[in-house]
């Protein structure tokens, strides 16, 4: 099984940004965690991170024809604003799972809306790194 993990803006700043919310571990640690989980599950994984909405749309579109079988996505701030990412996920018709490190539902009201989440069949929210593992496990079990 070939999975694509998409991480949105500022996730590359993990370990520096708002550590009381996102923790001390940095983005490389997240990537190592994701690769470790993929190895345990016996699936192939590509990790993509961008701070640019259009680049994220382009990467999701490319997944339509590059053999990707499932998408794990943490669109970060674009979660709450981007109809373009929602439409891209709908366009490629691949199973998608939404992940957030923090519990967005317990934070500011503007974080309670998830556009991308509307195209996702499962959601792992507020579980830290483990949410990615659970999302990958969900997709590999399909
Ligand atoms: C986030 C939550 C978003 O609201 C925020 O903009 C992020 C990270 C999370 O993983 O908890 O950048 O997606």
Short mmCIF file of C-alpha atoms and ligand atoms in Angstrom, two decimals:
data_model
loop_
_atom_site.label_atom_id
_atom_site.label_comp_id
_atom_site.label_asym_id
_atom_site.label_seq_id
_atom_site.Cartn_x
_atom_site.Cartn_y
_atom_site.Cartn_z
CA UNK A 1 0.00 0.00 0.00
CA UNK A 2 1.34 3.42 -0.96
CA UNK A 3 0.36 6.31 1.30
CA UNK A 4 0.90 10.04 0.96
CA UNK A 5 1.14 12.16 4.11
CA UNK A 6 0.46 15.85 3.46
CA UNK A 7 1.40 18.44 6.08
CA UNK A 8 0.39 22.07 5.75
CA UNK A 9 1.87 25.41 6.77
CA UNK A 10 4.02 25.92 9.86
CA UNK A 11 4.22 22.23 10.68
CA UNK A 12 7.88 22.51 9.64
CA UNK A 13 8.21 24.77 12.71
CA UNK A 14 7.30 22.02 15.17
CA UNK A 15 9.55 22.11 18.23
CA UNK A 16 9.79 25.90 17.92
CA UNK A 17 6.18 27.07 17.48
CA UNK A 18 3.75 27.17 20.43
CA UNK A 19 5.41 24.31 22.28
CA UNK A 20 2.70 24.38 24.98
CA UNK A 21 0.26 23.30 22.24
CA UNK A 22 2.33 21.24 19.80
CA UNK A 23 5.07 19.89 22.05
CA UNK A 24 8.87 19.90 21.96
CA UNK A 25 9.50 17.41 19.19
CA UNK A 26 10.49 18.87 15.83
CA UNK A 27 9.34 18.15 12.28
CA UNK A 28 12.16 15.68 11.62
CA UNK A 29 10.98 13.73 14.67
CA UNK A 30 7.46 13.65 13.19
CA UNK A 31 8.83 12.37 9.87
CA UNK A 32 10.86 9.68 11.66
CA UNK A 33 7.74 8.66 13.60
CA UNK A 34 5.68 8.43 10.37
CA UNK A 35 8.37 6.37 8.60
CA UNK A 36 8.66 4.08 11.62
CA UNK A 37 4.91 3.46 11.68
CA UNK A 38 4.90 2.83 7.92
CA UNK A 39 7.65 0.24 8.35
CA UNK A 40 5.66 -1.51 11.11
CA UNK A 41 2.55 -1.54 8.92
CA UNK A 42 4.54 -2.68 5.90
CA UNK A 43 3.39 0.21 3.74
CA UNK A 44 5.23 2.69 1.57
CA UNK A 45 4.96 6.34 2.58
CA UNK A 46 5.83 9.68 1.06
CA UNK A 47 5.75 12.75 3.27
CA UNK A 48 5.03 16.14 1.72
CA UNK A 49 5.06 19.46 3.56
CA UNK A 50 4.34 22.89 2.14
CA UNK A 51 3.50 26.34 3.41
CA UNK A 52 1.71 27.09 0.12
CA UNK A 53 -1.91 26.24 -0.60
CA UNK A 54 -1.41 25.79 -4.36
CA UNK A 55 1.55 23.46 -3.84
CA UNK A 56 -0.63 21.30 -1.59
CA UNK A 57 -3.39 21.25 -4.23
CA UNK A 58 -0.80 20.28 -6.89
CA UNK A 59 0.56 17.42 -4.72
CA UNK A 60 -2.92 16.05 -4.02
CA UNK A 61 -3.74 16.19 -7.75
CA UNK A 62 -0.52 14.33 -8.60
CA UNK A 63 -1.62 11.56 -6.22
CA UNK A 64 -4.39 10.72 -8.68
CA UNK A 65 -1.92 9.18 -11.11
CA UNK A 66 1.21 8.32 -9.13
CA UNK A 67 -0.03 5.12 -7.50
CA UNK A 68 -1.04 6.67 -4.17
CA UNK A 69 -3.73 4.58 -2.52
CA UNK A 70 -4.55 6.72 0.50
CA UNK A 71 -3.90 10.21 1.84
CA UNK A 72 -3.24 11.28 5.42
CA UNK A 73 -3.63 15.04 5.64
CA UNK A 74 -2.98 17.66 8.27
CA UNK A 75 -3.75 20.84 6.33
CA UNK A 76 -2.83 22.92 9.43
CA UNK A 77 -4.27 26.46 9.14
CA UNK A 78 -5.64 25.70 5.64
CA UNK A 79 -7.98 23.23 7.33
CA UNK A 80 -10.15 26.14 8.35
CA UNK A 81 -10.01 28.19 5.15
CA UNK A 82 -9.29 26.12 2.06
CA UNK A 83 -12.10 25.08 -0.23
CA UNK A 84 -9.37 24.45 -2.84
CA UNK A 85 -7.84 21.64 -0.74
CA UNK A 86 -11.30 20.20 -0.08
CA UNK A 87 -12.03 20.21 -3.82
CA UNK A 88 -8.65 18.60 -4.64
CA UNK A 89 -9.33 15.77 -2.17
CA UNK A 90 -12.77 15.26 -3.69
CA UNK A 91 -11.34 15.37 -7.23
CA UNK A 92 -8.82 12.56 -6.75
CA UNK A 93 -11.36 10.26 -5.03
CA UNK A 94 -8.73 8.57 -2.87
CA UNK A 95 -9.51 7.53 0.71
CA UNK A 96 -8.35 10.39 2.92
CA UNK A 97 -7.95 10.75 6.68
CA UNK A 98 -7.66 14.02 8.58
CA UNK A 99 -5.13 14.46 11.40
CA UNK A 100 -4.53 17.30 13.84
CA UNK A 101 -1.88 17.24 16.54
CA UNK A 102 -3.94 19.47 18.84
CA UNK A 103 -7.60 19.16 19.73
CA UNK A 104 -8.92 21.83 17.39
CA UNK A 105 -12.43 21.41 18.80
CA UNK A 106 -11.24 22.63 22.21
CA UNK A 107 -9.52 25.70 20.75
CA UNK A 108 -10.76 28.96 19.15
CA UNK A 109 -14.12 28.82 17.35
CA UNK A 110 -12.49 29.43 13.95
CA UNK A 111 -10.67 26.10 14.32
CA UNK A 112 -13.92 24.18 14.71
CA UNK A 113 -14.63 24.29 10.96
CA UNK A 114 -12.72 21.84 8.79
CA UNK A 115 -13.18 22.11 5.03
CA UNK A 116 -10.68 19.35 4.18
CA UNK A 117 -12.30 17.17 6.81
CA UNK A 118 -15.49 17.12 4.72
CA UNK A 119 -13.65 14.96 2.17
CA UNK A 120 -12.13 12.65 4.81
CA UNK A 121 -13.58 9.37 5.96
CA UNK A 122 -11.87 9.31 9.36
CA UNK A 123 -10.46 11.93 11.73
CA UNK A 124 -7.78 11.61 14.42
CA UNK A 125 -7.71 14.85 16.36
CA UNK A 126 -5.72 15.88 19.41
CA UNK A 127 -3.63 12.70 19.64
CA UNK A 128 -0.27 14.28 18.80
CA UNK A 129 2.05 12.21 16.59
CA UNK A 130 -0.02 9.12 17.35
CA UNK A 131 -2.86 10.48 15.21
CA UNK A 132 -0.69 9.94 12.13
CA UNK A 133 -0.04 6.34 13.15
CA UNK A 134 -3.74 5.71 13.66
CA UNK A 135 -4.58 7.32 10.33
CA UNK A 136 -2.04 5.14 8.52
CA UNK A 137 -3.28 2.04 10.32
CA UNK A 138 -6.86 2.92 9.28
CA UNK A 139 -5.88 3.29 5.61
CA UNK A 140 -3.72 0.14 5.60
CA UNK A 141 -6.62 -1.83 7.07
CA UNK A 142 -8.87 -0.99 4.11
C1 LIG B 1 -3.16 21.94 13.48
C2 LIG B 1 -4.32 22.78 14.03
C3 LIG B 1 -4.56 24.01 13.17
O1 LIG B 1 -5.66 24.76 13.68
C4 LIG B 1 -3.33 24.89 13.16
O2 LIG B 1 -3.53 25.99 12.30
C5 LIG B 1 -2.10 24.15 12.82
C6 LIG B 1 -1.90 22.79 13.33
C7 LIG B 1 -2.82 20.75 14.39
O3 LIG B 1 -2.17 19.84 13.91
O4 LIG B 1 -3.19 20.74 15.57
O5 LIG B 1 -1.19 24.69 12.20
O6 LIG B 1 -3.54 21.43 12.22
#
